[in-house]
Amino acid sequence: MNIADKISKKLKRRIMAAILVLIGISGGFLWYYSKGAEEIQYKTVRAERSDLRSVIQATGTLDAVETVDVGTQISGTVKEIYIDYNSVVKKGQIIAEIDSATQQTDVAQAEANLMAARADLMNSEAVLANAEKSLARTRKLAEKDLIAKADVDTEEKTYLTSKAQVAASRARIAQYQATLDKTKINLGYTRIYSPVDGVVVAKNVEKGQTVAASYQTPSIAEIAKDLSQMQVEVNVDEADIGGVREGQKATFTVDAHPNDPFSGVVTQVRLSPTTTDNVVTYVVIVKVSNNKGLLMPGMTANVSLIVEEREDVIVVPNSAFRFKPADPSANSGQPGAGMTGKQTIAEVKKPAVYMIEKKTPVRIEVERGISDGQNTEIISGLSEGDEVITGIIVPNGEK
C-alpha cells in the first residue's frame, strides 16, 4: 500500500466521524426541543357564569347635604357664645350674642330725635293754624277795602311758609322713624339665632372676640342641617366622566370603617371642570344615607361608580385576552403556517382567546361585553365550562 492510499483512508475515516458527530448533535437538538415542547404546559381557566359590574374607581370627600354658615350683620365684641362643636340646635335658638351697648345708645338717640321731630311738628302745625286764621281775617278786611293788597300778599306768604314748615317737620319725623327702625334692627342683630334645625360642625368665634362686618359677614358657626343624609363629592377623571349618569348606583368605603361598605346614588354630574397639574376632573355628587351615624363630614371615600351590571353571564379572566402563543410556524415547523396578510391583520384586531385542541392553542374569536377590571363578559364565542388559556408553565415551573 502506497502513501497516497494511506492518506485517503485516514481522510475517509475523519469525514465519517464528522458526519456521525453532526448526526448526533442534530438528534440531540431534535430530542431536546421535542422534549421541551412536550414539557410546555398551559394554564387554563374555565369560562363560568357570574354576576359582573363595570365600575369607575375614584375618590371623594364626604360632606353634609346642606350646611348653613351663620354670620353676624354687625361689628362688635362677642358677649356670649351658647354653642360648641356637635351641639344640636333648633331653628330660632339663640347661639351667640354681641355686646349691644352701642346699639342701645343708637336706639335711645333715635328715639330722642323722633320725639323732638314730633314736638317740632306740633309747633309747626300751631303756627300754620294761626297763619291760616290771620290770612282769612286779612282777606275779609281787604274785601271791605280796609287794608292794602300788599298786606294780603304778606299774609299769604306767611301761610305758605308755615305750611311748608309742617311738611318739612313731617318729613323729619319719617326720617327719624326710619333711623329708629334701623337702630332697632341692628340691636336685634346683636342676638344671633340658628336659622335651621341641625348640628354645629364648626364654631368660628370665642367669647370676647371682636368681629368686624365692614366688608363681609363674619362667620359665627357652621350648622349642618341634617347629617342623616350626606353626600360624597367625587372627583372623576375626564376619561371616565362619559360613563357617569344621574341615577347610577355607587358603593364606597371609608378608612374609619374599611369593612363596612356604604351605598349611594349619583344625583348630580357637575359640568364645571377642575384642573390640577394639567389633570382635568369633574365633580360627581353621590347622595348617601347615614342613619347609623358612622359617616362624618370630611372623611375620604374610596368610591366605585357602577356604570353597568350584568347578572348570570359567562365570564373569563382578562388574562385570557392578554395571552398570545408563539408563532405557529415555529411550533409546527411548516413554512408559512404563521398568520400573514390582510386577513390575519383583520383577525388580530378582533377580540379572541385561545383554547387547547390536540395540545395546540387554537384562536377563538369572541364578542366581549362589560369588564370589571379583572373579568370580562363573553356575549358569544364561548360556552360555560370551556377552558381558555391564561398563561403557560415552563419546565422550571415559572409562569
mmCIF file of C-alpha atoms in Angstrom:
data_model
loop_
_atom_site.group_PDB
_atom_site.id
_atom_site.type_symbol
_atom_site.label_atom_id
_atom_site.label_comp_id
_atom_site.label_asym_id
_atom_site.label_seq_id
_atom_site.Cartn_x
_atom_site.Cartn_y
_atom_site.Cartn_z
ATOM 1 C CA MET A 1 0.000 0.000 0.000
ATOM 2 C CA ASN A 2 1.453 3.317 -1.024
ATOM 3 C CA ILE A 3 1.441 6.546 0.925
ATOM 4 C CA ALA A 4 -1.452 8.035 -1.117
ATOM 5 C CA ASP A 5 -3.775 5.150 -0.243
ATOM 6 C CA LYS A 6 -2.983 5.519 3.452
ATOM 7 C CA ILE A 7 -3.793 9.244 3.365
ATOM 8 C CA SER A 8 -7.069 8.584 1.503
ATOM 9 C CA LYS A 9 -8.228 6.012 4.094
ATOM 10 C CA LYS A 10 -7.433 8.364 7.012
ATOM 11 C CA LEU A 11 -9.371 11.204 5.329
ATOM 12 C CA LYS A 12 -12.391 8.961 4.788
ATOM 13 C CA ARG A 13 -12.399 7.900 8.438
ATOM 14 C CA ARG A 14 -12.269 11.539 9.572
ATOM 15 C CA ILE A 15 -15.119 12.503 7.254
ATOM 16 C CA MET A 16 -17.247 9.628 8.518
ATOM 17 C CA ALA A 17 -16.521 10.604 12.128
ATOM 18 C CA ALA A 18 -17.523 14.203 11.442
ATOM 19 C CA ILE A 19 -20.771 13.049 9.821
ATOM 20 C CA LEU A 20 -21.579 10.864 12.823
ATOM 21 C CA VAL A 21 -20.917 13.795 15.189
ATOM 22 C CA LEU A 22 -23.227 16.075 13.182
ATOM 23 C CA ILE A 23 -25.939 13.408 13.172
ATOM 24 C CA GLY A 24 -25.584 13.033 16.934
ATOM 25 C CA ILE A 25 -25.754 16.787 17.534
ATOM 26 C CA SER A 26 -28.801 17.161 15.260
ATOM 27 C CA GLY A 27 -30.533 14.295 17.007
ATOM 28 C CA GLY A 28 -29.746 15.822 20.366
ATOM 29 C CA PHE A 29 -31.229 19.151 19.342
ATOM 30 C CA LEU A 30 -34.317 17.468 17.960
ATOM 31 C CA TRP A 31 -34.714 15.424 21.135
ATOM 32 C CA TYR A 32 -34.171 18.479 23.334
ATOM 33 C CA TYR A 33 -36.689 20.683 21.565
ATOM 34 C CA SER A 34 -39.259 17.922 21.171
ATOM 35 C CA LYS A 35 -38.901 17.164 24.863
ATOM 36 C CA GLY A 36 -39.115 20.897 25.674
ATOM 37 C CA ALA A 37 -42.255 21.204 23.598
ATOM 38 C CA GLU A 38 -43.775 18.254 25.361
ATOM 39 C CA GLU A 39 -42.994 19.848 28.749
ATOM 40 C CA ILE A 40 -44.791 23.134 27.959
ATOM 41 C CA GLN A 41 -47.972 23.254 29.999
ATOM 42 C CA TYR A 42 -50.734 25.796 29.564
ATOM 43 C CA LYS A 43 -52.506 27.405 32.470
ATOM 44 C CA THR A 44 -56.249 27.290 31.793
ATOM 45 C CA VAL A 45 -59.408 28.602 33.431
ATOM 46 C CA ARG A 46 -62.992 27.531 32.819
ATOM 47 C CA ALA A 47 -65.486 30.036 31.468
ATOM 48 C CA GLU A 48 -68.153 30.305 34.142
ATOM 49 C CA ARG A 49 -71.350 32.146 34.889
ATOM 50 C CA SER A 50 -71.248 35.042 37.311
ATOM 51 C CA ASP A 51 -72.637 38.491 38.052
ATOM 52 C CA LEU A 52 -70.465 41.314 36.738
ATOM 53 C CA ARG A 53 -70.154 45.032 37.356
ATOM 54 C CA SER A 54 -68.368 47.607 35.255
ATOM 55 C CA VAL A 55 -67.187 50.302 37.644
ATOM 56 C CA ILE A 56 -65.246 53.562 37.702
ATOM 57 C CA GLN A 57 -62.878 53.917 40.634
ATOM 58 C CA ALA A 58 -62.445 57.372 42.169
ATOM 59 C CA THR A 59 -62.007 59.155 45.475
ATOM 60 C CA GLY A 60 -64.176 61.786 47.094
ATOM 61 C CA THR A 61 -64.941 63.689 50.279
ATOM 62 C CA LEU A 62 -67.997 63.323 52.490
ATOM 63 C CA ASP A 63 -69.973 66.411 53.392
ATOM 64 C CA ALA A 64 -73.371 67.400 54.677
ATOM 65 C CA VAL A 65 -76.025 67.826 52.001
ATOM 66 C CA GLU A 66 -76.812 71.314 53.293
ATOM 67 C CA THR A 67 -74.534 73.387 55.518
ATOM 68 C CA VAL A 68 -75.547 76.861 56.699
ATOM 69 C CA ASP A 69 -72.872 79.424 57.507
ATOM 70 C CA VAL A 70 -74.317 81.576 60.310
ATOM 71 C CA GLY A 71 -72.815 85.070 60.483
ATOM 72 C CA THR A 72 -73.283 88.441 62.138
ATOM 73 C CA GLN A 73 -74.588 91.561 60.407
ATOM 74 C CA ILE A 74 -72.856 93.966 62.797
ATOM 75 C CA SER A 75 -69.421 94.559 64.256
ATOM 76 C CA GLY A 76 -68.678 94.250 67.936
ATOM 77 C CA THR A 77 -67.421 92.055 70.733
ATOM 78 C CA VAL A 78 -68.813 88.573 71.263
ATOM 79 C CA LYS A 79 -70.579 88.804 74.621
ATOM 80 C CA GLU A 80 -71.747 85.189 74.843
ATOM 81 C CA ILE A 81 -71.418 82.026 72.753
ATOM 82 C CA TYR A 82 -74.041 79.417 73.565
ATOM 83 C CA ILE A 83 -72.975 76.554 71.300
ATOM 84 C CA ASP A 84 -69.997 74.254 70.833
ATOM 85 C CA TYR A 85 -68.903 71.651 68.315
ATOM 86 C CA ASN A 86 -71.523 68.915 67.810
ATOM 87 C CA SER A 87 -74.213 70.951 69.588
ATOM 88 C CA VAL A 88 -77.712 70.057 68.411
ATOM 89 C CA VAL A 89 -79.666 73.240 67.743
ATOM 90 C CA LYS A 90 -83.243 74.101 66.804
ATOM 91 C CA LYS A 91 -84.452 76.735 64.387
ATOM 92 C CA GLY A 92 -84.787 80.059 66.240
ATOM 93 C CA GLN A 93 -82.475 79.037 69.094
ATOM 94 C CA ILE A 94 -80.034 81.755 70.188
ATOM 95 C CA ILE A 95 -76.457 80.653 69.550
ATOM 96 C CA ALA A 96 -74.432 83.830 70.242
ATOM 97 C CA GLU A 97 -74.751 87.405 71.453
ATOM 98 C CA ILE A 98 -72.812 90.544 70.510
ATOM 99 C CA ASP A 99 -72.294 93.304 73.091
ATOM 100 C CA SER A 100 -75.222 95.662 72.442
ATOM 101 C CA ALA A 101 -74.168 98.806 74.339
ATOM 102 C CA THR A 102 -73.515 100.785 71.153
ATOM 103 C CA GLN A 103 -76.758 99.660 69.532
ATOM 104 C CA GLN A 104 -78.799 100.503 72.636
ATOM 105 C CA THR A 105 -77.303 104.006 72.637
ATOM 106 C CA ASP A 106 -78.168 104.406 68.971
ATOM 107 C CA VAL A 107 -81.760 103.378 69.678
ATOM 108 C CA ALA A 108 -82.056 105.865 72.524
ATOM 109 C CA GLN A 109 -80.636 108.650 70.348
ATOM 110 C CA ALA A 110 -83.005 107.824 67.504
ATOM 111 C CA GLU A 111 -85.990 107.804 69.875
ATOM 112 C CA ALA A 112 -84.985 111.228 71.238
ATOM 113 C CA ASN A 113 -84.620 112.651 67.741
ATOM 114 C CA LEU A 114 -88.023 111.298 66.810
ATOM 115 C CA MET A 115 -89.650 112.838 69.888
ATOM 116 C CA ALA A 116 -88.042 116.196 69.084
ATOM 117 C CA ALA A 117 -89.261 115.996 65.495
ATOM 118 C CA ARG A 118 -92.814 115.282 66.663
ATOM 119 C CA ALA A 119 -92.681 118.261 69.008
ATOM 120 C CA ASP A 120 -91.417 120.412 66.163
ATOM 121 C CA LEU A 121 -94.311 119.202 64.027
ATOM 122 C CA MET A 122 -96.816 120.200 66.701
ATOM 123 C CA ASN A 123 -95.270 123.676 66.843
ATOM 124 C CA SER A 124 -95.278 123.981 63.058
ATOM 125 C CA GLU A 125 -98.928 122.917 62.913
ATOM 126 C CA ALA A 126 -99.821 125.564 65.522
ATOM 127 C CA VAL A 127 -98.014 128.254 63.551
ATOM 128 C CA LEU A 128 -99.800 127.102 60.401
ATOM 129 C CA ALA A 129 -103.185 127.290 62.127
ATOM 130 C CA ASN A 130 -102.532 130.880 63.236
ATOM 131 C CA ALA A 131 -101.293 131.829 59.782
ATOM 132 C CA GLU A 132 -104.433 130.353 58.240
ATOM 133 C CA LYS A 133 -106.699 132.363 60.578
ATOM 134 C CA SER A 134 -104.719 135.553 60.027
ATOM 135 C CA LEU A 135 -104.941 135.116 56.259
ATOM 136 C CA ALA A 136 -108.714 134.663 56.482
ATOM 137 C CA ARG A 137 -109.126 137.900 58.517
ATOM 138 C CA THR A 138 -106.881 139.813 56.176
ATOM 139 C CA ARG A 139 -108.861 138.723 53.136
ATOM 140 C CA LYS A 140 -112.145 139.852 54.744
ATOM 141 C CA LEU A 141 -110.674 143.247 55.536
ATOM 142 C CA ALA A 142 -109.327 143.512 52.011
ATOM 143 C CA GLU A 143 -112.792 142.824 50.628
ATOM 144 C CA LYS A 144 -114.018 145.935 52.550
ATOM 145 C CA ASP A 145 -111.028 147.905 51.318
ATOM 146 C CA LEU A 146 -109.888 148.363 54.912
ATOM 147 C CA ILE A 147 -106.309 147.183 54.217
ATOM 148 C CA ALA A 148 -103.984 147.278 51.271
ATOM 149 C CA LYS A 149 -103.468 144.441 48.789
ATOM 150 C CA ALA A 150 -99.836 144.182 49.914
ATOM 151 C CA ASP A 151 -100.956 143.154 53.397
ATOM 152 C CA VAL A 152 -102.904 140.251 51.905
ATOM 153 C CA ASP A 153 -99.841 139.141 49.943
ATOM 154 C CA THR A 154 -97.755 139.185 53.111
ATOM 155 C CA GLU A 155 -100.245 137.026 54.984
ATOM 156 C CA GLU A 156 -100.465 134.544 52.107
ATOM 157 C CA LYS A 157 -96.682 134.236 52.075
ATOM 158 C CA THR A 158 -96.648 133.648 55.820
ATOM 159 C CA TYR A 159 -99.319 130.972 55.432
ATOM 160 C CA LEU A 160 -97.431 129.138 52.673
ATOM 161 C CA THR A 161 -94.211 129.277 54.682
ATOM 162 C CA SER A 162 -95.949 127.772 57.696
ATOM 163 C CA LYS A 163 -97.466 125.073 55.539
ATOM 164 C CA ALA A 164 -94.019 124.198 54.165
ATOM 165 C CA GLN A 165 -92.650 124.022 57.694
ATOM 166 C CA VAL A 166 -95.310 121.479 58.606
ATOM 167 C CA ALA A 167 -94.396 119.349 55.574
ATOM 168 C CA ALA A 168 -90.708 119.543 56.496
ATOM 169 C CA SER A 169 -91.473 118.521 60.077
ATOM 170 C CA ARG A 170 -93.428 115.537 58.877
ATOM 171 C CA ALA A 171 -90.550 114.538 56.603
ATOM 172 C CA ARG A 172 -88.126 114.771 59.507
ATOM 173 C CA ILE A 173 -90.406 112.538 61.552
ATOM 174 C CA ALA A 174 -90.399 109.943 58.770
ATOM 175 C CA GLN A 175 -86.619 110.182 58.583
ATOM 176 C CA TYR A 176 -86.137 109.774 62.320
ATOM 177 C CA GLN A 177 -88.648 106.943 62.372
ATOM 178 C CA ALA A 178 -86.606 105.127 59.721
ATOM 179 C CA THR A 179 -83.439 105.738 61.706
ATOM 180 C CA LEU A 180 -85.101 104.358 64.821
ATOM 181 C CA ASP A 181 -86.284 101.281 62.938
ATOM 182 C CA LYS A 182 -82.765 100.707 61.621
ATOM 183 C CA THR A 183 -81.179 101.031 65.054
ATOM 184 C CA LYS A 184 -83.709 98.587 66.466
ATOM 185 C CA ILE A 185 -82.875 96.130 63.693
ATOM 186 C CA ASN A 186 -79.171 96.480 64.488
ATOM 187 C CA LEU A 187 -79.981 95.932 68.153
ATOM 188 C CA GLY A 188 -81.783 92.746 67.139
ATOM 189 C CA TYR A 189 -78.702 91.657 65.170
ATOM 190 C CA THR A 190 -76.758 91.509 68.432
ATOM 191 C CA ARG A 191 -78.630 88.297 69.209
ATOM 192 C CA ILE A 192 -77.769 85.579 66.673
ATOM 193 C CA TYR A 193 -80.204 82.711 66.123
ATOM 194 C CA SER A 194 -79.946 79.396 64.322
ATOM 195 C CA PRO A 195 -81.832 79.558 61.002
ATOM 196 C CA VAL A 196 -82.290 75.757 60.807
ATOM 197 C CA ASP A 197 -82.509 72.589 62.843
ATOM 198 C CA GLY A 198 -79.156 70.832 62.762
ATOM 199 C CA VAL A 199 -75.769 70.078 64.278
ATOM 200 C CA VAL A 200 -72.917 72.534 64.783
ATOM 201 C CA VAL A 201 -69.971 71.297 62.721
ATOM 202 C CA ALA A 202 -67.781 74.399 63.150
ATOM 203 C CA LYS A 203 -67.513 77.150 65.770
ATOM 204 C CA ASN A 204 -65.549 80.099 64.410
ATOM 205 C CA VAL A 205 -65.544 82.610 67.309
ATOM 206 C CA GLU A 206 -64.989 82.633 71.051
ATOM 207 C CA LYS A 207 -66.356 84.775 73.863
ATOM 208 C CA GLY A 208 -64.599 88.154 73.983
ATOM 209 C CA GLN A 209 -63.521 88.029 70.352
ATOM 210 C CA THR A 210 -64.084 91.126 68.216
ATOM 211 C CA VAL A 211 -65.802 90.654 64.876
ATOM 212 C CA ALA A 212 -65.846 93.217 62.073
ATOM 213 C CA ALA A 213 -68.591 93.312 59.466
ATOM 214 C CA SER A 214 -67.124 96.061 57.299
ATOM 215 C CA TYR A 215 -66.738 94.192 54.003
ATOM 216 C CA GLN A 216 -68.065 90.677 54.562
ATOM 217 C CA THR A 217 -70.241 88.884 57.063
ATOM 218 C CA PRO A 218 -68.081 87.320 59.805
ATOM 219 C CA SER A 219 -68.872 83.637 60.338
ATOM 220 C CA ILE A 220 -70.013 82.642 63.818
ATOM 221 C CA ALA A 221 -70.656 78.940 63.185
ATOM 222 C CA GLU A 222 -71.470 76.343 60.540
ATOM 223 C CA ILE A 223 -74.563 74.222 61.043
ATOM 224 C CA ALA A 224 -75.208 71.007 59.126
ATOM 225 C CA LYS A 225 -78.921 70.819 58.506
ATOM 226 C CA ASP A 226 -79.237 67.014 58.562
ATOM 227 C CA LEU A 227 -76.378 64.531 58.981
ATOM 228 C CA SER A 228 -78.658 61.532 58.492
ATOM 229 C CA GLN A 229 -78.359 62.312 54.775
ATOM 230 C CA MET A 230 -74.912 63.114 53.403
ATOM 231 C CA GLN A 231 -73.186 63.403 50.060
ATOM 232 C CA VAL A 232 -69.844 62.454 48.560
ATOM 233 C CA GLU A 233 -68.137 64.914 46.226
ATOM 234 C CA VAL A 234 -66.324 62.531 43.872
ATOM 235 C CA ASN A 235 -63.562 63.720 41.535
ATOM 236 C CA VAL A 236 -63.887 61.728 38.289
ATOM 237 C CA ASP A 237 -61.213 61.822 35.586
ATOM 238 C CA GLU A 238 -62.237 63.297 32.238
ATOM 239 C CA ALA A 239 -61.512 59.941 30.571
ATOM 240 C CA ASP A 240 -64.205 58.273 32.707
ATOM 241 C CA ILE A 241 -66.829 61.008 33.053
ATOM 242 C CA GLY A 242 -68.606 59.929 29.855
ATOM 243 C CA GLY A 243 -69.780 56.773 31.605
ATOM 244 C CA VAL A 244 -71.352 58.553 34.583
ATOM 245 C CA ARG A 245 -75.073 59.357 34.642
ATOM 246 C CA GLU A 246 -77.532 60.613 37.237
ATOM 247 C CA GLY A 247 -79.349 57.770 38.927
ATOM 248 C CA GLN A 248 -76.433 55.333 38.770
ATOM 249 C CA LYS A 249 -75.628 53.316 41.883
ATOM 250 C CA ALA A 250 -72.368 53.707 43.766
ATOM 251 C CA THR A 251 -70.579 51.936 46.587
ATOM 252 C CA PHE A 252 -67.755 53.234 48.757
ATOM 253 C CA THR A 253 -65.692 52.639 51.857
ATOM 254 C CA VAL A 254 -64.000 54.982 54.318
ATOM 255 C CA ASP A 255 -60.764 54.386 56.189
ATOM 256 C CA ALA A 256 -62.544 54.642 59.542
ATOM 257 C CA HIS A 257 -64.773 51.662 58.647
ATOM 258 C CA PRO A 258 -62.873 49.668 55.990
ATOM 259 C CA ASN A 259 -65.051 46.569 56.405
ATOM 260 C CA ASP A 260 -68.366 48.419 56.156
ATOM 261 C CA PRO A 261 -69.377 49.146 52.555
ATOM 262 C CA PHE A 262 -71.790 52.027 52.012
ATOM 263 C CA SER A 263 -74.064 52.628 49.044
ATOM 264 C CA GLY A 264 -75.496 55.687 47.357
ATOM 265 C CA VAL A 265 -76.935 57.150 44.167
ATOM 266 C CA VAL A 266 -75.478 59.679 41.723
ATOM 267 C CA THR A 267 -77.651 62.797 41.975
ATOM 268 C CA GLN A 268 -75.571 65.311 40.025
ATOM 269 C CA VAL A 269 -72.795 65.451 37.434
ATOM 270 C CA ARG A 270 -71.378 68.971 37.505
ATOM 271 C CA LEU A 271 -70.384 70.454 34.158
ATOM 272 C CA SER A 272 -67.686 72.759 35.507
ATOM 273 C CA PRO A 273 -64.232 71.130 35.247
ATOM 274 C CA THR A 274 -61.407 71.318 37.775
ATOM 275 C CA THR A 275 -57.818 71.348 36.514
ATOM 276 C CA THR A 276 -54.959 70.374 38.836
ATOM 277 C CA ASP A 277 -51.440 69.822 37.455
ATOM 278 C CA ASN A 278 -52.916 69.511 33.928
ATOM 279 C CA VAL A 279 -55.300 66.776 35.108
ATOM 280 C CA VAL A 280 -58.953 67.564 34.353
ATOM 281 C CA THR A 281 -61.618 66.157 36.661
ATOM 282 C CA TYR A 282 -65.348 66.662 37.147
ATOM 283 C CA VAL A 283 -67.286 66.642 40.413
ATOM 284 C CA VAL A 284 -69.949 63.951 40.757
ATOM 285 C CA ILE A 285 -72.345 64.141 43.725
ATOM 286 C CA VAL A 286 -73.354 60.842 45.340
ATOM 287 C CA LYS A 287 -76.128 61.037 47.934
ATOM 288 C CA VAL A 288 -75.855 58.520 50.791
ATOM 289 C CA SER A 289 -77.800 57.551 53.896
ATOM 290 C CA ASN A 290 -76.131 57.986 57.287
ATOM 291 C CA ASN A 291 -78.816 56.638 59.597
ATOM 292 C CA LYS A 292 -76.236 54.824 61.745
ATOM 293 C CA GLY A 293 -74.153 57.977 62.156
ATOM 294 C CA LEU A 294 -70.909 56.277 61.089
ATOM 295 C CA LEU A 295 -70.067 58.861 58.439
ATOM 296 C CA MET A 296 -68.634 62.277 59.286
ATOM 297 C CA PRO A 297 -68.022 65.394 57.193
ATOM 298 C CA GLY A 298 -64.536 65.492 55.709
ATOM 299 C CA MET A 299 -63.966 61.729 55.510
ATOM 300 C CA THR A 300 -62.233 60.422 52.387
ATOM 301 C CA ALA A 301 -64.315 57.913 50.443
ATOM 302 C CA ASN A 302 -62.995 55.290 48.022
ATOM 303 C CA VAL A 303 -65.842 55.204 45.525
ATOM 304 C CA SER A 304 -66.900 52.690 42.885
ATOM 305 C CA LEU A 305 -69.381 54.190 40.438
ATOM 306 C CA ILE A 306 -71.380 51.339 38.915
ATOM 307 C CA VAL A 307 -71.574 52.021 35.171
ATOM 308 C CA GLU A 308 -73.242 48.735 34.131
ATOM 309 C CA GLU A 309 -74.346 45.499 35.779
ATOM 310 C CA ARG A 310 -74.873 42.019 34.332
ATOM 311 C CA GLU A 311 -76.403 39.008 36.059
ATOM 312 C CA ASP A 312 -75.625 35.346 35.356
ATOM 313 C CA VAL A 313 -73.378 35.905 32.332
ATOM 314 C CA ILE A 314 -70.388 33.925 31.030
ATOM 315 C CA VAL A 315 -67.114 35.487 32.143
ATOM 316 C CA VAL A 316 -63.409 34.775 31.676
ATOM 317 C CA PRO A 317 -60.373 36.419 33.302
ATOM 318 C CA ASN A 318 -58.884 39.386 31.473
ATOM 319 C CA SER A 319 -55.577 37.492 31.377
ATOM 320 C CA ALA A 320 -57.150 35.213 28.746
ATOM 321 C CA PHE A 321 -57.149 38.158 26.324
ATOM 322 C CA ARG A 322 -53.541 39.002 27.114
ATOM 323 C CA PHE A 323 -52.250 35.503 26.290
ATOM 324 C CA LYS A 324 -50.597 35.177 22.880
ATOM 325 C CA PRO A 325 -48.917 31.862 21.859
ATOM 326 C CA ALA A 326 -45.642 31.578 19.984
ATOM 327 C CA ASP A 327 -45.734 31.805 16.170
ATOM 328 C CA PRO A 328 -47.479 28.595 14.947
ATOM 329 C CA SER A 329 -44.899 28.211 12.193
ATOM 330 C CA ALA A 330 -42.184 27.891 14.823
ATOM 331 C CA ASN A 331 -44.093 25.135 16.661
ATOM 332 C CA SER A 332 -45.269 23.158 13.658
ATOM 333 C CA GLY A 333 -42.167 23.540 11.551
ATOM 334 C CA GLN A 334 -44.311 24.306 8.490
ATOM 335 C CA PRO A 335 -43.159 27.328 6.477
ATOM 336 C CA GLY A 336 -45.931 29.863 6.070
ATOM 337 C CA ALA A 337 -48.033 28.361 8.832
ATOM 338 C CA GLY A 338 -47.957 31.687 10.715
ATOM 339 C CA MET A 339 -50.647 34.374 10.279
ATOM 340 C CA THR A 340 -49.898 36.740 7.384
ATOM 341 C CA GLY A 341 -51.705 39.038 5.006
ATOM 342 C CA LYS A 342 -54.694 41.372 5.280
ATOM 343 C CA GLN A 343 -56.976 38.664 6.646
ATOM 344 C CA THR A 344 -54.617 37.997 9.532
ATOM 345 C CA ILE A 345 -54.372 41.695 10.432
ATOM 346 C CA ALA A 346 -58.166 41.983 10.487
ATOM 347 C CA GLU A 347 -58.456 38.872 12.622
ATOM 348 C CA VAL A 348 -55.852 40.076 15.104
ATOM 349 C CA LYS A 349 -57.907 43.213 15.715
ATOM 350 C CA LYS A 350 -60.880 41.131 16.771
ATOM 351 C CA PRO A 351 -61.027 40.071 20.436
ATOM 352 C CA ALA A 352 -60.035 36.445 20.855
ATOM 353 C CA VAL A 353 -58.971 33.869 23.409
ATOM 354 C CA TYR A 354 -57.125 30.587 22.989
ATOM 355 C CA MET A 355 -58.285 27.062 23.760
ATOM 356 C CA ILE A 356 -56.281 23.830 23.623
ATOM 357 C CA GLU A 357 -57.074 21.378 20.840
ATOM 358 C CA LYS A 358 -54.733 18.401 20.392
ATOM 359 C CA LYS A 359 -52.191 20.036 22.701
ATOM 360 C CA THR A 360 -52.105 23.123 20.471
ATOM 361 C CA PRO A 361 -53.503 26.620 21.206
ATOM 362 C CA VAL A 362 -56.385 27.444 18.879
ATOM 363 C CA ARG A 363 -57.577 31.027 18.432
ATOM 364 C CA ILE A 364 -61.278 31.540 19.214
ATOM 365 C CA GLU A 365 -62.873 34.859 18.314
ATOM 366 C CA VAL A 366 -65.392 36.136 20.847
ATOM 367 C CA GLU A 367 -67.710 39.063 21.371
ATOM 368 C CA ARG A 368 -66.939 40.892 24.579
ATOM 369 C CA GLY A 369 -69.293 42.736 26.913
ATOM 370 C CA ILE A 370 -68.515 44.713 30.049
ATOM 371 C CA SER A 371 -65.481 44.262 32.288
ATOM 372 C CA ASP A 372 -64.885 44.891 35.974
ATOM 373 C CA GLY A 373 -61.135 45.174 35.500
ATOM 374 C CA GLN A 374 -60.473 41.527 36.373
ATOM 375 C CA ASN A 375 -63.076 39.570 34.412
ATOM 376 C CA THR A 376 -64.822 40.206 31.091
ATOM 377 C CA GLU A 377 -68.290 39.227 29.909
ATOM 378 C CA ILE A 378 -68.418 36.911 26.881
ATOM 379 C CA ILE A 379 -71.506 37.583 24.766
ATOM 380 C CA SER A 380 -70.758 34.954 22.124
ATOM 381 C CA GLY A 381 -67.983 32.592 21.089
ATOM 382 C CA LEU A 382 -67.670 30.544 24.285
ATOM 383 C CA SER A 383 -69.906 28.294 26.341
ATOM 384 C CA GLU A 384 -69.974 27.723 30.048
ATOM 385 C CA GLY A 385 -67.246 25.268 31.009
ATOM 386 C CA ASP A 386 -64.956 25.977 28.040
ATOM 387 C CA GLU A 387 -61.334 26.134 29.148
ATOM 388 C CA VAL A 388 -59.352 29.119 27.941
ATOM 389 C CA ILE A 389 -55.606 29.630 28.200
ATOM 390 C CA THR A 390 -54.436 32.367 30.567
ATOM 391 C CA GLY A 391 -50.691 31.619 30.518
ATOM 392 C CA ILE A 392 -48.018 28.960 30.272
ATOM 393 C CA ILE A 393 -45.999 26.990 32.790
ATOM 394 C CA VAL A 394 -42.444 26.497 31.554
ATOM 395 C CA PRO A 395 -40.374 23.423 32.571
ATOM 396 C CA ASN A 396 -38.690 25.160 35.515
ATOM 397 C CA GLY A 397 -42.114 25.916 36.967
ATOM 398 C CA GLU A 398 -42.146 29.660 36.310
ATOM 399 C CA LYS A 399 -45.457 31.008 34.978
#
